[in-house]
Amino acid sequence: MDRLSLVFAALADPTRRAILARLADGEATVNQLAEPFPISLQAVSKHLKVLEQAGLITRGRDAQWRPCRLEAAPLRDISAWADQYRRFWDERYDRLDDYLRTLQTGPTAEEK
Amino acid sequence: MGETKTLDVKLQGDLEIVMTRSFDAPLALVWEVHTKAEHLKKWWARGHEADVTEFDFRPGGKWRIVEHGDSGEEWAFRGEVREIVPMELIVQTFEWEGLPGHISVERLVFEHKDGKTTLTGTSTFADKEDRDGMVASGMEGGANESYQALDAYLKTLA
């Protein structure tokens, strides 16, 4: 699977999105991350693995204390991708803007 | 006047994208260019040439617009008009023929605000299966997913 697909798959789950939102405030351990969720530590670990494989988080080296950290780069890819959709609509509405102006100032301006 | 026209894009719930944009034109005119084929072909296709091959503007009526890219590509879109409140509201379905069967519902609200006409378009996607299918099918159809992802991204930065 390509990276964008991995990131999308990782973000498709609300628990994983909540974990990322939490990590935006700073590093946290698995225990700290698991606190707000009514699921097991194992389940949280599984989610962290998915996030890690997608490159969305990195984990510390210390075996005892392995804080998770948010990695923003893959999210920027997603943002850039979403921007293409925004551009599509922007272009269409810019065109509408021009056309409305033409209609209001008379037909002379219409020919390029 | 140095005013910038920007498209505001927001996510709403799990299935919706809300897009808002203002125009310096009377509401009646903005309504008109959305409801007649002769106008739609002039702006709908982002500056590309467009054929409006079908446009039956009444509840139950169908529309179809083909956009022609600069190097011969064609993108066809179609839908069915569901509801019309003159000068206020158009509800219609939206489907890209490149990804048939993945139909979203578009609610376009027209408002006169501060001397401008404001359009608010809300696109509602069908369900999770549809959404996941769209993502699997490729980028053009994955807009809803991309915005969900973007939403998550923005939340992480908030």
CSV table of N, CA and C in Angstrom, one decimal, chain B:
chain,number,residue,atom,x,y,z
B,1,MET,N,-11.0,46.5,-4.9
B,1,MET,CA,-11.1,46.9,-3.5
B,1,MET,C,-10.2,46.1,-2.6
B,2,GLY,N,-9.5,45.2,-3.3
B,2,GLY,CA,-8.5,44.4,-2.5
B,2,GLY,C,-9.2,43.3,-1.7
B,3,GLU,N,-10.4,43.1,-2.0
B,3,GLU,CA,-11.1,42.1,-1.2
B,3,GLU,C,-10.8,40.7,-1.8
B,4,THR,N,-10.5,39.7,-1.0
B,4,THR,CA,-10.2,38.4,-1.5
B,4,THR,C,-11.5,37.5,-1.4
B,5,LYS,N,-11.7,36.8,-2.4
B,5,LYS,CA,-12.8,35.9,-2.4
B,5,LYS,C,-12.3,34.6,-2.0
B,6,THR,N,-12.8,34.1,-0.9
B,6,THR,CA,-12.3,32.8,-0.6
B,6,THR,C,-13.4,31.8,-0.3
B,7,LEU,N,-13.1,30.6,-0.7
B,7,LEU,CA,-14.0,29.5,-0.5
B,7,LEU,C,-13.8,28.9,0.9
B,8,ASP,N,-14.8,28.9,1.7
B,8,ASP,CA,-14.7,28.4,3.0
B,8,ASP,C,-15.1,26.9,3.0
B,9,VAL,N,-14.3,26.0,3.5
B,9,VAL,CA,-14.7,24.6,3.5
B,9,VAL,C,-14.6,24.1,4.9
B,10,LYS,N,-15.7,23.5,5.3
B,10,LYS,CA,-15.8,22.9,6.6
B,10,LYS,C,-16.4,21.5,6.6
B,11,LEU,N,-16.0,20.8,7.6
B,11,LEU,CA,-16.6,19.5,7.7
B,11,LEU,C,-17.7,19.5,8.7
B,12,GLN,N,-18.7,18.7,8.5
B,12,GLN,CA,-19.9,18.7,9.4
B,12,GLN,C,-20.2,17.2,9.6
B,13,GLY,N,-20.1,16.8,10.8
B,13,GLY,CA,-20.4,15.3,11.1
B,13,GLY,C,-19.5,14.4,10.4
B,14,ASP,N,-19.9,13.2,10.1
B,14,ASP,CA,-19.1,12.2,9.4
B,14,ASP,C,-19.3,12.2,7.9
B,15,LEU,N,-20.4,12.8,7.4
B,15,LEU,CA,-20.7,12.6,6.0
B,15,LEU,C,-20.7,13.8,5.2
B,16,GLU,N,-20.6,15.0,5.8
B,16,GLU,CA,-20.9,16.2,5.1
B,16,GLU,C,-19.7,17.1,4.9
B,17,ILE,N,-19.7,17.8,3.7
B,17,ILE,CA,-18.7,18.9,3.5
B,17,ILE,C,-19.6,20.2,3.2
B,18,VAL,N,-19.2,21.3,3.9
B,18,VAL,CA,-20.0,22.5,3.7
B,18,VAL,C,-19.0,23.5,3.1
B,19,MET,N,-19.5,24.1,1.9
B,19,MET,CA,-18.7,25.1,1.2
B,19,MET,C,-19.4,26.4,1.1
B,20,THR,N,-18.8,27.5,1.5
B,20,THR,CA,-19.4,28.8,1.5
B,20,THR,C,-18.6,29.8,0.6
B,21,ARG,N,-19.3,30.6,-0.2
B,21,ARG,CA,-18.6,31.5,-1.0
B,21,ARG,C,-19.5,32.7,-1.3
B,22,SER,N,-19.0,33.9,-1.3
B,22,SER,CA,-19.8,35.1,-1.6
B,22,SER,C,-19.5,35.7,-3.0
B,23,PHE,N,-20.5,36.4,-3.5
B,23,PHE,CA,-20.4,37.0,-4.9
B,23,PHE,C,-20.9,38.4,-4.8
B,24,ASP,N,-20.2,39.3,-5.5
B,24,ASP,CA,-20.7,40.7,-5.7
B,24,ASP,C,-21.7,40.7,-6.8
B,25,ALA,N,-22.9,40.2,-6.6
B,25,ALA,CA,-23.9,40.2,-7.6
B,25,ALA,C,-25.3,40.0,-6.9
B,26,PRO,N,-26.3,40.5,-7.5
B,26,PRO,CA,-27.7,40.4,-6.9
B,26,PRO,C,-28.1,38.9,-6.9
B,27,LEU,N,-28.8,38.6,-5.8
B,27,LEU,CA,-29.2,37.2,-5.6
B,27,LEU,C,-29.9,36.7,-6.9
B,28,ALA,N,-30.8,37.5,-7.5
B,28,ALA,CA,-31.6,37.0,-8.6
B,28,ALA,C,-30.6,36.6,-9.8
B,29,LEU,N,-29.5,37.3,-9.9
B,29,LEU,CA,-28.6,36.9,-11.0
B,29,LEU,C,-27.9,35.6,-10.7
B,30,VAL,N,-27.4,35.5,-9.4
B,30,VAL,CA,-26.7,34.3,-9.0
B,30,VAL,C,-27.6,33.1,-9.2
B,31,TRP,N,-28.9,33.3,-8.8
B,31,TRP,CA,-29.9,32.2,-9.0
B,31,TRP,C,-30.0,31.8,-10.5
B,32,GLU,N,-30.1,32.9,-11.3
B,32,GLU,CA,-30.3,32.7,-12.7
B,32,GLU,C,-29.2,31.8,-13.4
B,33,VAL,N,-28.0,32.2,-13.0
B,33,VAL,CA,-26.9,31.4,-13.6
B,33,VAL,C,-26.7,30.0,-13.2
B,34,HIS,N,-27.5,29.7,-12.1
B,34,HIS,CA,-27.5,28.3,-11.6
B,34,HIS,C,-28.6,27.5,-12.2
B,35,THR,N,-29.6,28.2,-12.8
B,35,THR,CA,-30.8,27.5,-13.2
B,35,THR,C,-31.0,27.5,-14.7
B,36,LYS,N,-30.1,27.9,-15.5
B,36,LYS,CA,-30.3,27.9,-17.0
B,36,LYS,C,-29.0,27.3,-17.6
B,37,ALA,N,-29.2,26.4,-18.5
B,37,ALA,CA,-28.1,25.7,-19.2
B,37,ALA,C,-27.2,26.7,-19.9
B,38,GLU,N,-27.8,27.7,-20.6
B,38,GLU,CA,-26.9,28.6,-21.3
B,38,GLU,C,-25.9,29.3,-20.4
B,39,HIS,N,-26.3,29.5,-19.2
B,39,HIS,CA,-25.3,30.1,-18.2
B,39,HIS,C,-24.3,29.1,-17.7
B,40,LEU,N,-24.9,28.0,-17.3
B,40,LEU,CA,-24.0,27.0,-16.7
B,40,LEU,C,-22.8,26.6,-17.5
B,41,LYS,N,-23.1,26.5,-18.8
B,41,LYS,CA,-22.0,26.1,-19.7
B,41,LYS,C,-20.8,27.1,-19.7
B,42,LYS,N,-21.1,28.3,-19.3
B,42,LYS,CA,-20.1,29.4,-19.3
B,42,LYS,C,-19.2,29.4,-18.1
B,43,TRP,N,-19.7,28.8,-17.0
B,43,TRP,CA,-18.8,28.9,-15.8
B,43,TRP,C,-18.6,27.6,-15.1
B,44,TRP,N,-19.6,26.7,-15.2
B,44,TRP,CA,-19.6,25.5,-14.4
B,44,TRP,C,-18.3,24.7,-14.4
B,45,ALA,N,-17.7,24.6,-15.7
B,45,ALA,CA,-16.6,23.8,-15.9
B,45,ALA,C,-15.2,24.4,-15.7
B,46,ARG,N,-15.1,25.3,-14.7
B,46,ARG,CA,-13.9,25.9,-14.3
B,46,ARG,C,-13.1,26.6,-15.4
B,47,GLY,N,-13.8,27.1,-16.4
B,47,GLY,CA,-13.1,27.8,-17.5
B,47,GLY,C,-12.8,26.9,-18.7
B,48,HIS,N,-13.1,25.6,-18.5
B,48,HIS,CA,-13.0,24.6,-19.6
B,48,HIS,C,-14.3,24.7,-20.4
B,49,GLU,N,-14.2,24.2,-21.6
B,49,GLU,CA,-15.4,24.1,-22.4
B,49,GLU,C,-16.4,23.1,-21.7
B,50,ALA,N,-17.6,23.4,-21.8
B,50,ALA,CA,-18.6,22.4,-21.2
B,50,ALA,C,-19.8,22.3,-22.1
B,51,ASP,N,-20.3,21.0,-22.2
B,51,ASP,CA,-21.6,20.8,-22.8
B,51,ASP,C,-22.6,20.5,-21.7
B,52,VAL,N,-23.7,21.2,-21.8
B,52,VAL,CA,-24.8,20.8,-20.9
B,52,VAL,C,-25.7,20.0,-21.7
B,53,THR,N,-25.6,18.7,-21.5
B,53,THR,CA,-26.3,17.8,-22.4
B,53,THR,C,-27.7,17.5,-21.9
B,54,GLU,N,-28.0,17.8,-20.7
B,54,GLU,CA,-29.3,17.6,-20.2
B,54,GLU,C,-29.5,18.6,-19.0
B,55,PHE,N,-30.6,19.3,-19.0
B,55,PHE,CA,-30.9,20.2,-17.9
B,55,PHE,C,-32.3,20.5,-17.8
B,56,ASP,N,-33.0,19.7,-17.1
B,56,ASP,CA,-34.4,19.8,-16.9
B,56,ASP,C,-34.7,20.3,-15.5
B,57,PHE,N,-34.7,21.6,-15.3
B,57,PHE,CA,-34.7,22.2,-14.0
B,57,PHE,C,-36.1,22.2,-13.4
B,58,ARG,N,-36.5,21.1,-12.8
B,58,ARG,CA,-37.7,21.0,-12.0
B,58,ARG,C,-37.5,19.7,-11.2
B,59,PRO,N,-38.3,19.6,-10.0
B,59,PRO,CA,-38.1,18.4,-9.2
B,59,PRO,C,-38.3,17.2,-10.0
B,60,GLY,N,-37.3,16.3,-9.9
B,60,GLY,CA,-37.4,15.0,-10.7
B,60,GLY,C,-36.6,15.1,-12.0
B,61,GLY,N,-36.3,16.3,-12.4
B,61,GLY,CA,-35.6,16.5,-13.7
B,61,GLY,C,-34.1,16.2,-13.6
B,62,LYS,N,-33.6,15.8,-14.7
B,62,LYS,CA,-32.2,15.4,-14.7
B,62,LYS,C,-31.3,16.5,-15.3
B,63,TRP,N,-30.0,16.4,-14.8
B,63,TRP,CA,-29.0,17.3,-15.4
B,63,TRP,C,-27.8,16.5,-15.8
B,64,ARG,N,-27.0,17.0,-16.7
B,64,ARG,CA,-25.8,16.3,-17.1
B,64,ARG,C,-24.8,17.4,-17.7
B,65,ILE,N,-23.6,17.5,-17.2
B,65,ILE,CA,-22.7,18.4,-17.8
B,65,ILE,C,-21.4,17.7,-18.1
B,66,VAL,N,-20.8,17.9,-19.3
B,66,VAL,CA,-19.6,17.3,-19.6
B,66,VAL,C,-18.5,18.4,-19.7
B,67,GLU,N,-17.5,18.3,-18.9
B,67,GLU,CA,-16.4,19.2,-18.9
B,67,GLU,C,-15.3,18.7,-19.9
B,68,HIS,N,-14.7,19.5,-20.7
B,68,HIS,CA,-13.7,19.1,-21.6
B,68,HIS,C,-12.3,19.7,-21.2
B,69,GLY,N,-11.4,18.9,-20.9
B,69,GLY,CA,-10.1,19.3,-20.5
B,69,GLY,C,-9.3,19.8,-21.7
B,70,ASP,N,-8.2,20.5,-21.4
B,70,ASP,CA,-7.4,21.1,-22.5
B,70,ASP,C,-6.8,20.1,-23.4
B,71,SER,N,-6.5,18.9,-22.9
B,71,SER,CA,-5.9,17.9,-23.8
B,71,SER,C,-6.8,16.8,-24.1
B,72,GLY,N,-8.1,17.1,-24.3
B,72,GLY,CA,-9.1,16.2,-24.8
B,72,GLY,C,-9.7,15.3,-23.7
B,73,GLU,N,-9.4,15.5,-22.4
B,73,GLU,CA,-10.0,14.7,-21.4
B,73,GLU,C,-11.5,15.1,-21.3
B,74,GLU,N,-12.3,14.2,-20.8
B,74,GLU,CA,-13.7,14.5,-20.6
B,74,GLU,C,-14.1,14.1,-19.2
B,75,TRP,N,-14.7,15.0,-18.5
B,75,TRP,CA,-15.3,14.6,-17.2
B,75,TRP,C,-16.8,14.9,-17.2
B,76,ALA,N,-17.6,13.8,-17.0
B,76,ALA,CA,-19.0,14.0,-17.1
B,76,ALA,C,-19.6,13.9,-15.7
B,77,PHE,N,-20.5,14.8,-15.4
B,77,PHE,CA,-21.2,14.8,-14.1
B,77,PHE,C,-22.7,14.8,-14.4
B,78,ARG,N,-23.4,14.1,-13.5
B,78,ARG,CA,-24.9,14.1,-13.7
B,78,ARG,C,-25.6,14.1,-12.4
B,79,GLY,N,-26.9,14.4,-12.4
B,79,GLY,CA,-27.7,14.3,-11.2
B,79,GLY,C,-29.1,14.5,-11.5
B,80,GLU,N,-29.9,14.6,-10.4
B,80,GLU,CA,-31.3,14.8,-10.5
B,80,GLU,C,-31.7,15.9,-9.5
B,81,VAL,N,-32.5,16.8,-10.0
B,81,VAL,CA,-33.0,17.9,-9.2
B,81,VAL,C,-34.1,17.3,-8.2
B,82,ARG,N,-33.9,17.6,-7.0
B,82,ARG,CA,-34.9,17.0,-6.0
B,82,ARG,C,-35.9,18.1,-5.5
B,83,GLU,N,-35.4,19.3,-5.3
B,83,GLU,CA,-36.2,20.3,-4.6
B,83,GLU,C,-35.8,21.7,-5.1
B,84,ILE,N,-36.7,22.5,-5.3
B,84,ILE,CA,-36.4,23.9,-5.7
B,84,ILE,C,-37.3,24.9,-4.9
B,85,VAL,N,-36.7,25.8,-4.2
B,85,VAL,CA,-37.4,26.9,-3.6
B,85,VAL,C,-36.8,28.2,-4.3
B,86,PRO,N,-37.6,28.8,-5.2
B,86,PRO,CA,-37.0,29.9,-6.0
B,86,PRO,C,-36.3,30.9,-5.2
B,87,MET,N,-35.1,31.3,-5.7
B,87,MET,CA,-34.2,32.3,-5.0
B,87,MET,C,-33.7,31.9,-3.6
B,88,GLU,N,-34.0,30.6,-3.3
B,88,GLU,CA,-33.5,30.2,-1.9
B,88,GLU,C,-32.7,28.9,-1.9
B,89,LEU,N,-33.2,27.9,-2.6
B,89,LEU,CA,-32.7,26.6,-2.4
B,89,LEU,C,-32.8,25.7,-3.6
B,90,ILE,N,-31.7,25.0,-3.8
B,90,ILE,CA,-31.7,23.9,-4.8
B,90,ILE,C,-31.1,22.6,-4.1
B,91,VAL,N,-31.9,21.6,-4.2
B,91,VAL,CA,-31.3,20.3,-3.7
B,91,VAL,C,-31.2,19.4,-4.9
B,92,GLN,N,-30.1,18.8,-5.1
B,92,GLN,CA,-29.9,17.9,-6.3
B,92,GLN,C,-28.8,16.9,-6.0
B,93,THR,N,-28.9,15.8,-6.7
B,93,THR,CA,-27.9,14.8,-6.5
B,93,THR,C,-26.7,15.1,-7.4
B,94,PHE,N,-25.5,14.6,-7.1
B,94,PHE,CA,-24.3,14.8,-7.8
B,94,PHE,C,-23.5,13.5,-8.0
B,95,GLU,N,-23.2,13.2,-9.2
B,95,GLU,CA,-22.5,12.0,-9.4
B,95,GLU,C,-21.5,12.2,-10.6
B,96,TRP,N,-20.2,11.8,-10.3
B,96,TRP,CA,-19.2,11.8,-11.3
B,96,TRP,C,-19.3,10.5,-12.1
B,97,GLU,N,-19.4,10.6,-13.4
B,97,GLU,CA,-19.7,9.3,-14.2
B,97,GLU,C,-18.4,8.4,-14.2
B,98,GLY,N,-17.3,9.0,-13.8
B,98,GLY,CA,-16.1,8.2,-13.7
B,98,GLY,C,-16.2,7.2,-12.5
B,99,LEU,N,-17.1,7.5,-11.6
B,99,LEU,CA,-17.3,6.7,-10.4
B,99,LEU,C,-18.8,6.5,-10.2
B,100,PRO,N,-19.4,5.8,-11.1
B,100,PRO,CA,-20.9,5.7,-11.1
B,100,PRO,C,-21.4,5.0,-9.8
B,101,GLY,N,-22.5,5.5,-9.4
B,101,GLY,CA,-23.2,4.9,-8.2
B,101,GLY,C,-22.8,5.5,-6.9
B,102,HIS,N,-21.8,6.3,-6.9
B,102,HIS,CA,-21.4,7.0,-5.7
B,102,HIS,C,-22.0,8.4,-5.7
B,103,ILE,N,-23.2,8.5,-5.2
B,103,ILE,CA,-24.0,9.7,-5.4
B,103,ILE,C,-24.1,10.5,-4.1
B,104,SER,N,-23.7,11.8,-4.2
B,104,SER,CA,-23.9,12.6,-3.1
B,104,SER,C,-25.1,13.6,-3.3
B,105,VAL,N,-25.6,14.1,-2.2
B,105,VAL,CA,-26.7,15.1,-2.3
B,105,VAL,C,-26.2,16.5,-2.0
B,106,GLU,N,-26.5,17.4,-2.9
B,106,GLU,CA,-26.0,18.7,-2.7
B,106,GLU,C,-27.1,19.7,-2.4
B,107,ARG,N,-27.0,20.4,-1.3
B,107,ARG,CA,-28.0,21.4,-0.9
B,107,ARG,C,-27.4,22.8,-1.1
B,108,LEU,N,-27.9,23.5,-2.0
B,108,LEU,CA,-27.3,24.8,-2.3
B,108,LEU,C,-28.3,25.9,-1.8
B,109,VAL,N,-27.8,26.7,-0.8
B,109,VAL,CA,-28.6,27.7,-0.2
B,109,VAL,C,-28.2,29.1,-0.7
B,110,PHE,N,-29.1,29.9,-1.2
B,110,PHE,CA,-28.8,31.2,-1.7
B,110,PHE,C,-29.3,32.3,-0.7
B,111,GLU,N,-28.4,33.2,-0.3
B,111,GLU,CA,-28.8,34.2,0.6
B,111,GLU,C,-28.2,35.6,0.2
B,112,HIS,N,-29.0,36.6,0.6
B,112,HIS,CA,-28.5,37.9,0.3
B,112,HIS,C,-28.0,38.4,1.7
B,113,LYS,N,-26.7,38.8,1.7
B,113,LYS,CA,-26.1,39.1,3.0
B,113,LYS,C,-25.1,40.3,2.8
B,114,ASP,N,-25.3,41.4,3.5
B,114,ASP,CA,-24.3,42.5,3.4
B,114,ASP,C,-24.1,42.9,2.0
B,115,GLY,N,-25.1,43.0,1.2
B,115,GLY,CA,-25.0,43.5,-0.1
B,115,GLY,C,-24.4,42.5,-1.1
B,116,LYS,N,-24.2,41.3,-0.6
B,116,LYS,CA,-23.6,40.3,-1.5
B,116,LYS,C,-24.5,39.1,-1.5
B,117,THR,N,-24.2,38.2,-2.4
B,117,THR,CA,-25.0,36.9,-2.5
B,117,THR,C,-24.1,35.8,-1.9
B,118,THR,N,-24.5,35.2,-0.9
B,118,THR,CA,-23.7,34.1,-0.4
B,118,THR,C,-24.4,32.7,-0.7
B,119,LEU,N,-23.5,31.9,-1.2
B,119,LEU,CA,-23.9,30.5,-1.5
B,119,LEU,C,-23.3,29.5,-0.5
B,120,THR,N,-24.2,28.7,0.1
B,120,THR,CA,-23.7,27.7,1.0
B,120,THR,C,-24.1,26.3,0.4
B,121,GLY,N,-23.1,25.6,0.1
B,121,GLY,CA,-23.4,24.2,-0.5
B,121,GLY,C,-23.0,23.1,0.5
B,122,THR,N,-23.9,22.3,0.8
B,122,THR,CA,-23.6,21.2,1.7
B,122,THR,C,-23.8,19.9,0.9
B,123,SER,N,-22.7,19.1,0.8
B,123,SER,CA,-22.7,17.8,0.1
B,123,SER,C,-22.7,16.7,1.2
B,124,THR,N,-23.7,15.9,1.0
B,124,THR,CA,-23.8,14.7,1.9
B,124,THR,C,-23.5,13.4,1.2
B,125,PHE,N,-22.6,12.7,1.7
B,125,PHE,CA,-22.2,11.4,1.1
B,125,PHE,C,-23.1,10.3,1.7
B,126,ALA,N,-23.2,9.2,0.9
B,126,ALA,CA,-24.2,8.2,1.3
B,126,ALA,C,-24.0,7.5,2.6
B,127,ASP,N,-22.9,6.8,2.7
B,127,ASP,CA,-22.6,6.0,3.9
B,127,ASP,C,-21.2,5.6,3.9
B,128,LYS,N,-20.8,4.9,5.0
B,128,LYS,CA,-19.4,4.5,5.2
B,128,LYS,C,-18.9,3.6,4.1
B,129,GLU,N,-19.7,2.7,3.6
B,129,GLU,CA,-19.3,1.7,2.6
B,129,GLU,C,-19.0,2.5,1.3
B,130,ASP,N,-19.9,3.4,1.0
B,130,ASP,CA,-19.7,4.3,-0.2
B,130,ASP,C,-18.4,5.1,-0.1
B,131,ARG,N,-18.2,5.6,1.1
B,131,ARG,CA,-17.1,6.5,1.3
B,131,ARG,C,-15.8,5.7,1.2
B,132,ASP,N,-15.7,4.5,1.8
B,132,ASP,CA,-14.6,3.7,1.7
B,132,ASP,C,-14.3,3.2,0.3
B,133,GLY,N,-15.4,2.9,-0.4
B,133,GLY,CA,-15.3,2.5,-1.8
B,133,GLY,C,-14.7,3.6,-2.6
B,134,MET,N,-15.1,4.8,-2.3
B,134,MET,CA,-14.6,6.0,-3.1
B,134,MET,C,-13.1,6.1,-2.9
B,135,VAL,N,-12.7,5.9,-1.7
B,135,VAL,CA,-11.3,6.0,-1.4
B,135,VAL,C,-10.5,4.9,-2.1
B,136,ALA,N,-11.1,3.7,-2.1
B,136,ALA,CA,-10.4,2.6,-2.8
B,136,ALA,C,-10.4,2.9,-4.3
B,137,SER,N,-11.3,3.6,-4.8
B,137,SER,CA,-11.4,3.8,-6.3
B,137,SER,C,-10.5,4.9,-6.8
B,138,GLY,N,-10.0,5.7,-5.9
B,138,GLY,CA,-9.1,6.7,-6.3
B,138,GLY,C,-9.4,8.1,-5.8
B,139,MET,N,-8.5,8.9,-6.1
B,139,MET,CA,-8.4,10.2,-5.4
B,139,MET,C,-9.6,11.1,-5.8
B,140,GLU,N,-10.1,11.1,-7.0
B,140,GLU,CA,-11.2,12.0,-7.4
B,140,GLU,C,-12.4,11.8,-6.5
B,141,GLY,N,-12.6,10.6,-6.1
B,141,GLY,CA,-13.9,10.3,-5.4
B,141,GLY,C,-13.7,10.4,-3.9
B,142,GLY,N,-12.4,10.6,-3.5
B,142,GLY,CA,-12.2,10.5,-2.0
B,142,GLY,C,-12.2,11.8,-1.3
B,143,ALA,N,-12.9,12.7,-1.9
B,143,ALA,CA,-12.9,14.1,-1.3
B,143,ALA,C,-13.4,14.1,0.2
B,144,ASN,N,-14.5,13.3,0.4
B,144,ASN,CA,-15.0,13.3,1.7
B,144,ASN,C,-14.0,12.7,2.7
B,145,GLU,N,-13.4,11.7,2.3
B,145,GLU,CA,-12.4,11.1,3.2
B,145,GLU,C,-11.2,12.1,3.4
B,146,SER,N,-10.9,12.8,2.3
B,146,SER,CA,-9.7,13.7,2.5
B,146,SER,C,-10.0,14.8,3.5
B,147,TYR,N,-11.3,15.2,3.4
B,147,TYR,CA,-11.7,16.3,4.4
B,147,TYR,C,-11.8,15.8,5.8
B,148,GLN,N,-12.2,14.5,5.9
B,148,GLN,CA,-12.2,13.9,7.2
B,148,GLN,C,-10.8,13.9,7.8
B,149,ALA,N,-9.9,13.5,6.9
B,149,ALA,CA,-8.5,13.4,7.3
B,149,ALA,C,-8.0,14.8,7.6
B,150,LEU,N,-8.4,15.8,6.8
B,150,LEU,CA,-7.9,17.1,7.0
B,150,LEU,C,-8.5,17.7,8.3
B,151,ASP,N,-9.7,17.3,8.6
B,151,ASP,CA,-10.3,17.7,9.9
B,151,ASP,C,-9.5,17.2,11.0
B,152,ALA,N,-9.1,15.9,10.9
B,152,ALA,CA,-8.3,15.3,12.0
B,152,ALA,C,-7.0,16.1,12.1
B,153,TYR,N,-6.4,16.4,11.0
B,153,TYR,CA,-5.2,17.1,10.9
B,153,TYR,C,-5.3,18.5,11.7
B,154,LEU,N,-6.4,19.2,11.3
B,154,LEU,CA,-6.6,20.5,11.9
B,154,LEU,C,-6.8,20.4,13.4
B,155,LYS,N,-7.5,19.3,13.8
B,155,LYS,CA,-7.7,19.1,15.2
B,155,LYS,C,-6.4,18.9,15.9
B,156,THR,N,-5.5,18.2,15.3
B,156,THR,CA,-4.2,17.9,15.9
B,156,THR,C,-3.4,19.2,16.1
B,157,LEU,N,-3.7,20.2,15.2
B,157,LEU,CA,-2.9,21.4,15.3
B,157,LEU,C,-3.6,22.5,16.2
B,158,ALA,N,-4.8,22.2,16.5
B,158,ALA,CA,-5.6,23.2,17.3
B,158,ALA,C,-5.0,23.4,18.7
